[in-house]
mmCIF file of N, CA and C in Angstrom:
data_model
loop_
_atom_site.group_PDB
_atom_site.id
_atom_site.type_symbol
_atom_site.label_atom_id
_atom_site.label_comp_id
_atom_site.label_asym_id
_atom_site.label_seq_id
_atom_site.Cartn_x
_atom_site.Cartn_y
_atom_site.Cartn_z
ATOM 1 N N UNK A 1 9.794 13.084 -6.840
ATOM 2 C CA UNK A 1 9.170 12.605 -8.051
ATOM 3 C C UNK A 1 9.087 11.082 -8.073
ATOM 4 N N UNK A 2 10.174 10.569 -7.328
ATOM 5 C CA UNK A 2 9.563 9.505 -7.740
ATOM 6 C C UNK A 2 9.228 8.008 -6.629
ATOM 7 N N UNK A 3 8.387 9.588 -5.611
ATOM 8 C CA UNK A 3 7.739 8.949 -4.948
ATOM 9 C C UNK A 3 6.276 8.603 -5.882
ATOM 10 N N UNK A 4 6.170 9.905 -5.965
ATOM 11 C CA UNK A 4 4.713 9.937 -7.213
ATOM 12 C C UNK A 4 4.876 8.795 -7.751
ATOM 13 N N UNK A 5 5.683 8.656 -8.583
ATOM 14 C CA UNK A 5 5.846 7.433 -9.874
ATOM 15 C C UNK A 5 5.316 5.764 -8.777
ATOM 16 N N UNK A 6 6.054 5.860 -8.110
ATOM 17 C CA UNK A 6 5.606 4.306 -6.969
ATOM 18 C C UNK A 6 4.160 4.430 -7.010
ATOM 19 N N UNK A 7 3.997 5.526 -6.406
ATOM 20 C CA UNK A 7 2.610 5.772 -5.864
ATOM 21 C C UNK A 7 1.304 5.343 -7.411
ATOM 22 N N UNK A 8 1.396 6.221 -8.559
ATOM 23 C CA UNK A 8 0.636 6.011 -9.463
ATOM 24 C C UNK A 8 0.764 4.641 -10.108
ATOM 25 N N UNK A 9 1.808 4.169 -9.667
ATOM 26 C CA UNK A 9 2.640 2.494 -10.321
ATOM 27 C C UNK A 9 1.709 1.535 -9.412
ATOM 28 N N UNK A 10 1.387 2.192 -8.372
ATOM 29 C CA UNK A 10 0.838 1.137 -7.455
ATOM 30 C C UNK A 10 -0.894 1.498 -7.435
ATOM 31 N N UNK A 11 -1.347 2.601 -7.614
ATOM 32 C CA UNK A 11 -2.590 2.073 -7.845
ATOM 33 C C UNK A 11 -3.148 1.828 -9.489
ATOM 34 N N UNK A 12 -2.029 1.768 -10.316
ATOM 35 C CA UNK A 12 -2.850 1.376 -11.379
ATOM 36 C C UNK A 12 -2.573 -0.522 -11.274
ATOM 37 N N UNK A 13 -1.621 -0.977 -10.790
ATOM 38 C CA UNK A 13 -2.029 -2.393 -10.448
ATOM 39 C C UNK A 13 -3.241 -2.466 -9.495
ATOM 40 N N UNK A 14 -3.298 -1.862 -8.087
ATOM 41 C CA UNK A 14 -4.538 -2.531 -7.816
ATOM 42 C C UNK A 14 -5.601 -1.962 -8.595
ATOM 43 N N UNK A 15 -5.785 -0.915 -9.070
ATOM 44 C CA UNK A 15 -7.038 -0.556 -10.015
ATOM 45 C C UNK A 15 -7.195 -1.748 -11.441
ATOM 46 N N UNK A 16 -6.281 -2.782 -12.010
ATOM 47 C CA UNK A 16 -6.081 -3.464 -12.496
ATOM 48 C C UNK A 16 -6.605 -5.483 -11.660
ATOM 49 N N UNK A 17 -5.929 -5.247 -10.840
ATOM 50 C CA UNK A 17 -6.059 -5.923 -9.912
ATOM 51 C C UNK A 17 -7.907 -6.298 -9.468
ATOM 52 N N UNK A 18 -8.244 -5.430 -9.008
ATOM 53 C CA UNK A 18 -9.877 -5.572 -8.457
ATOM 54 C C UNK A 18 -10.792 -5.174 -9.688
ATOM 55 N N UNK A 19 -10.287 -4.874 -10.824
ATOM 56 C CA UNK A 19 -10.804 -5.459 -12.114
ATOM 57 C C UNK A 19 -11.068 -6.663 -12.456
ATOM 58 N N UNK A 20 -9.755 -7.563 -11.906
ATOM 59 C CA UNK A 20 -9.886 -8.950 -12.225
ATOM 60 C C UNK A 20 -10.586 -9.375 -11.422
ATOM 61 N N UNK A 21 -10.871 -8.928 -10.133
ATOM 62 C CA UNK A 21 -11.579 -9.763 -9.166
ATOM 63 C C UNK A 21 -11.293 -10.330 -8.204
ATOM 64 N N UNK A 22 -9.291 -10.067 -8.146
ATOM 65 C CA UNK A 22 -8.577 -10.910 -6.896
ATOM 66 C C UNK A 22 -8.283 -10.003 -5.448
ATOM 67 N N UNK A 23 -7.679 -10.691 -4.625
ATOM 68 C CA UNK A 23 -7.070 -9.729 -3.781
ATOM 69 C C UNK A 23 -5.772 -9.608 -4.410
ATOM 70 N N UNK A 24 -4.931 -8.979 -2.910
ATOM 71 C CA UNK A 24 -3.756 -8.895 -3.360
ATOM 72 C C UNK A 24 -2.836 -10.552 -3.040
ATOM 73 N N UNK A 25 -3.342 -11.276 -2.537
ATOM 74 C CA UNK A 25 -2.893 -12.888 -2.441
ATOM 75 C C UNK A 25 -3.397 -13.557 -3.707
ATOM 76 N N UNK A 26 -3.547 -12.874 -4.425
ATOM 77 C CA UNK A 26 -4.281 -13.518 -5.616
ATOM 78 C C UNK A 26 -3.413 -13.650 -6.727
ATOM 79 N N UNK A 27 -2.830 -11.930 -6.680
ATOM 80 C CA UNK A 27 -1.898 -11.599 -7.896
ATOM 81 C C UNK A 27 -0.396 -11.739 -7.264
ATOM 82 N N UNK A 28 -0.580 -11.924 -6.260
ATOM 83 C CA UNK A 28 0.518 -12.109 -5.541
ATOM 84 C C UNK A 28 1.099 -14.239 -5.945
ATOM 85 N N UNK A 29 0.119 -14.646 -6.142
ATOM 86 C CA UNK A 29 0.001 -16.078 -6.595
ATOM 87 C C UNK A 29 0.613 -16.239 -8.011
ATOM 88 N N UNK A 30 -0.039 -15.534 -8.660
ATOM 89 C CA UNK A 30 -0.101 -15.289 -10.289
ATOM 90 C C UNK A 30 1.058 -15.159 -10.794
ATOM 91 N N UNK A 31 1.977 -13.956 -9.984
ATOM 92 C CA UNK A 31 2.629 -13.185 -10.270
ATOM 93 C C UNK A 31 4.305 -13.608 -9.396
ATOM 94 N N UNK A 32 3.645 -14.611 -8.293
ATOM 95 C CA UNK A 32 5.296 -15.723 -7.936
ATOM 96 C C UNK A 32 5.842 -14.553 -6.809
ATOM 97 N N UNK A 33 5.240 -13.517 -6.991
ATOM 98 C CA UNK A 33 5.535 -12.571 -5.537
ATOM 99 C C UNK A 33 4.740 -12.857 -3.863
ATOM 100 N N UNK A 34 5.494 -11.996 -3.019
ATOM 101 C CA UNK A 34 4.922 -12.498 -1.702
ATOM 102 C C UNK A 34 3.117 -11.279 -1.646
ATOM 103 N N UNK A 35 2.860 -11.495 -0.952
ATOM 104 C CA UNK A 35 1.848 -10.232 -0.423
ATOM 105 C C UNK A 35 2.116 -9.718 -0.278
ATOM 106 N N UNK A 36 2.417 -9.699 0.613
ATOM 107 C CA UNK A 36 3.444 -8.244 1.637
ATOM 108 C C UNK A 36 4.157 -7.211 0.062
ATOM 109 N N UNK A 37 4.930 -8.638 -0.867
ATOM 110 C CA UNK A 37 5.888 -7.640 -1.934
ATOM 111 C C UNK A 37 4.391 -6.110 -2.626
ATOM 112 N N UNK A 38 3.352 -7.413 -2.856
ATOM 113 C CA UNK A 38 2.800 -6.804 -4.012
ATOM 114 C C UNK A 38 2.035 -5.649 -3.117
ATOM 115 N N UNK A 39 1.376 -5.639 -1.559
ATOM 116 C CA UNK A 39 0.929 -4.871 -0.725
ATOM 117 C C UNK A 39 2.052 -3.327 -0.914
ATOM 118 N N UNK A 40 2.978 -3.364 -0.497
ATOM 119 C CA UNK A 40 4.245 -2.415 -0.539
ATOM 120 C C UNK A 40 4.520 -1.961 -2.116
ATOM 121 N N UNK A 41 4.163 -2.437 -3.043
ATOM 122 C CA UNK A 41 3.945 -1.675 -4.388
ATOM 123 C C UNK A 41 3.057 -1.110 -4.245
ATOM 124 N N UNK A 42 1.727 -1.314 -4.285
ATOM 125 C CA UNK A 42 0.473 -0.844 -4.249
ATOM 126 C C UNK A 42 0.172 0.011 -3.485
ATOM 127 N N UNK A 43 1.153 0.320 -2.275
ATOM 128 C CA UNK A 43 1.050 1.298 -1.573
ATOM 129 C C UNK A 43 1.727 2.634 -1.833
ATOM 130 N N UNK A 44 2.982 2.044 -2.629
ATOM 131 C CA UNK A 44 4.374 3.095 -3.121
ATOM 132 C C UNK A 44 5.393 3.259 -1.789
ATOM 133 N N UNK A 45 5.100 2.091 -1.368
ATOM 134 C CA UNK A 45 6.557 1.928 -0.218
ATOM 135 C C UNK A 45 7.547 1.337 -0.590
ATOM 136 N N UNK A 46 7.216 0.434 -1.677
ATOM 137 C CA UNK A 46 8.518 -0.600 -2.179
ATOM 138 C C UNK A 46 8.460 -0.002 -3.885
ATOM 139 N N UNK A 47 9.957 0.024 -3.976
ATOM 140 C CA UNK A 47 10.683 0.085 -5.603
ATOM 141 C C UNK A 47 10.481 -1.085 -5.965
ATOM 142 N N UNK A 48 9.643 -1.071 -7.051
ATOM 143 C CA UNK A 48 10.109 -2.306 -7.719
ATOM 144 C C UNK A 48 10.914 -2.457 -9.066
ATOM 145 N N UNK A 49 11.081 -3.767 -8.652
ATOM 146 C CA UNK A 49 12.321 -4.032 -10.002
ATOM 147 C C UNK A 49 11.652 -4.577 -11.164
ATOM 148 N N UNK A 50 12.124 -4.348 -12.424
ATOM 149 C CA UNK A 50 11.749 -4.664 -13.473
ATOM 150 C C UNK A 50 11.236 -6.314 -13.601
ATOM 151 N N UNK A 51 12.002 -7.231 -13.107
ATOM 152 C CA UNK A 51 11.644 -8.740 -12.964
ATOM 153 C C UNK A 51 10.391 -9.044 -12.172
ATOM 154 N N UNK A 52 9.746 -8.468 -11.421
ATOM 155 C CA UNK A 52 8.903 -8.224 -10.909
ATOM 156 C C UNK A 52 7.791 -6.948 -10.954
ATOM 157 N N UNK A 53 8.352 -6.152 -12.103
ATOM 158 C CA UNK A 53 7.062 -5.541 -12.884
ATOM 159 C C UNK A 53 6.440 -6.371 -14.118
ATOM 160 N N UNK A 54 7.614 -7.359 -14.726
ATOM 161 C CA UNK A 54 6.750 -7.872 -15.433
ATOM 162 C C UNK A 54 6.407 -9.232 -15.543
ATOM 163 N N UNK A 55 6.296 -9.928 -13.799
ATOM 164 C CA UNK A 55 5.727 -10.485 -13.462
ATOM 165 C C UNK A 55 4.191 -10.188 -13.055
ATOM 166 N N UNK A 56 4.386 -9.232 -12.620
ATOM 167 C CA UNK A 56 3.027 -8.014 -12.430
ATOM 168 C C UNK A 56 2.418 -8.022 -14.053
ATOM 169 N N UNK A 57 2.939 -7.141 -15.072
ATOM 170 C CA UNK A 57 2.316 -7.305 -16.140
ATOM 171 C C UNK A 57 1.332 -8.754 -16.718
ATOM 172 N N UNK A 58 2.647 -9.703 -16.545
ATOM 173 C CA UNK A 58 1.974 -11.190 -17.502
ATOM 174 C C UNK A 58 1.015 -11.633 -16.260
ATOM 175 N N UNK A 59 1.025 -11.335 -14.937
ATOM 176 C CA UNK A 59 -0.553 -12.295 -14.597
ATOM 177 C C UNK A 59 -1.513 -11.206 -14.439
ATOM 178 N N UNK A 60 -1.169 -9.995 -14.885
ATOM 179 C CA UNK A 60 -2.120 -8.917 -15.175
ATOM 180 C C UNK A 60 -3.174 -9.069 -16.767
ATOM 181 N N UNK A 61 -1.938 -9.779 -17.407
ATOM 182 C CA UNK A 61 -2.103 -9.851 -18.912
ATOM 183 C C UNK A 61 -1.924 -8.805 -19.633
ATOM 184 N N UNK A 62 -1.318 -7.827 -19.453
ATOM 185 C CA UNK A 62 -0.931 -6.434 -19.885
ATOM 186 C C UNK A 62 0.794 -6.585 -20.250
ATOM 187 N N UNK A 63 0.995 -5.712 -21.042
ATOM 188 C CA UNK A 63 2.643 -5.464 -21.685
ATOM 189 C C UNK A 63 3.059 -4.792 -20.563
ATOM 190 N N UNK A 64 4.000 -4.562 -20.327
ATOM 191 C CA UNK A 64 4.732 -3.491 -19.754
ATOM 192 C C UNK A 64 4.689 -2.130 -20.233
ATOM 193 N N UNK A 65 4.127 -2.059 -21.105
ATOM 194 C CA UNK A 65 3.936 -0.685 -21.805
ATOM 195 C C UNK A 65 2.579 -0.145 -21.616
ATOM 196 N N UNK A 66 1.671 -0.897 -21.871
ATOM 197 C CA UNK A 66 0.182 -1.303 -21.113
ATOM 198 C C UNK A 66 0.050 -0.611 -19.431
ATOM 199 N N UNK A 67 1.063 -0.771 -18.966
ATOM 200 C CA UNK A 67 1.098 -1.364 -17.658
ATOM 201 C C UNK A 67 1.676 0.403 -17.179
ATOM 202 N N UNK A 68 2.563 0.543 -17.930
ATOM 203 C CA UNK A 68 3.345 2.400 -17.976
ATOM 204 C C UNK A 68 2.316 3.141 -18.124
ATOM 205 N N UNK A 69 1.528 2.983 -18.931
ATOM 206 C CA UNK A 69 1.272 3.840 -19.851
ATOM 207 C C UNK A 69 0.972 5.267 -19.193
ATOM 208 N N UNK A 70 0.882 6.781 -19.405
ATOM 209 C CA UNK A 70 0.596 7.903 -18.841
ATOM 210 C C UNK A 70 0.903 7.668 -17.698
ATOM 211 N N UNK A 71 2.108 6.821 -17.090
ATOM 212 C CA UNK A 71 2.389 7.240 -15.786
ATOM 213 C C UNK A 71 3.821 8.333 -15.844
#
């Protein structure tokens, strides 16, 4: 289960993500993470930690709840 959870965690950032228009060096900028970090979310290879989901959220511009939501 919670491979799923990575997995849907990670494409609703990049589905968020290429909304805005960036790559992943983009939000990876925004967001004070490496590539590679934000690549390995987006894929559902890497757990991420809360300090870095809602670094993800604020250069997303989304809450963290925003950001959950129906996952």
């Amino acid at each position: 289960m919670a491979t799923t959870l990575r997995v849907k965690l990670g494409n609703r950032i990049r589905t968020l993500r290429r909304k805005r228009g960036w790559r992943q060096i983009d939000l990876a900028a925004h967001a004070e993470l490496s590539k590679t970090h934000i690549c390995e979310i987006e894929v559902g290879k890497r757990e991420i930690g809360l300090e870095a989901l809602k670094r993800i959220a604020d250069a997303l511009e989304k809450s963290l709840s925003e950001l959950l939501e129906g996952i």
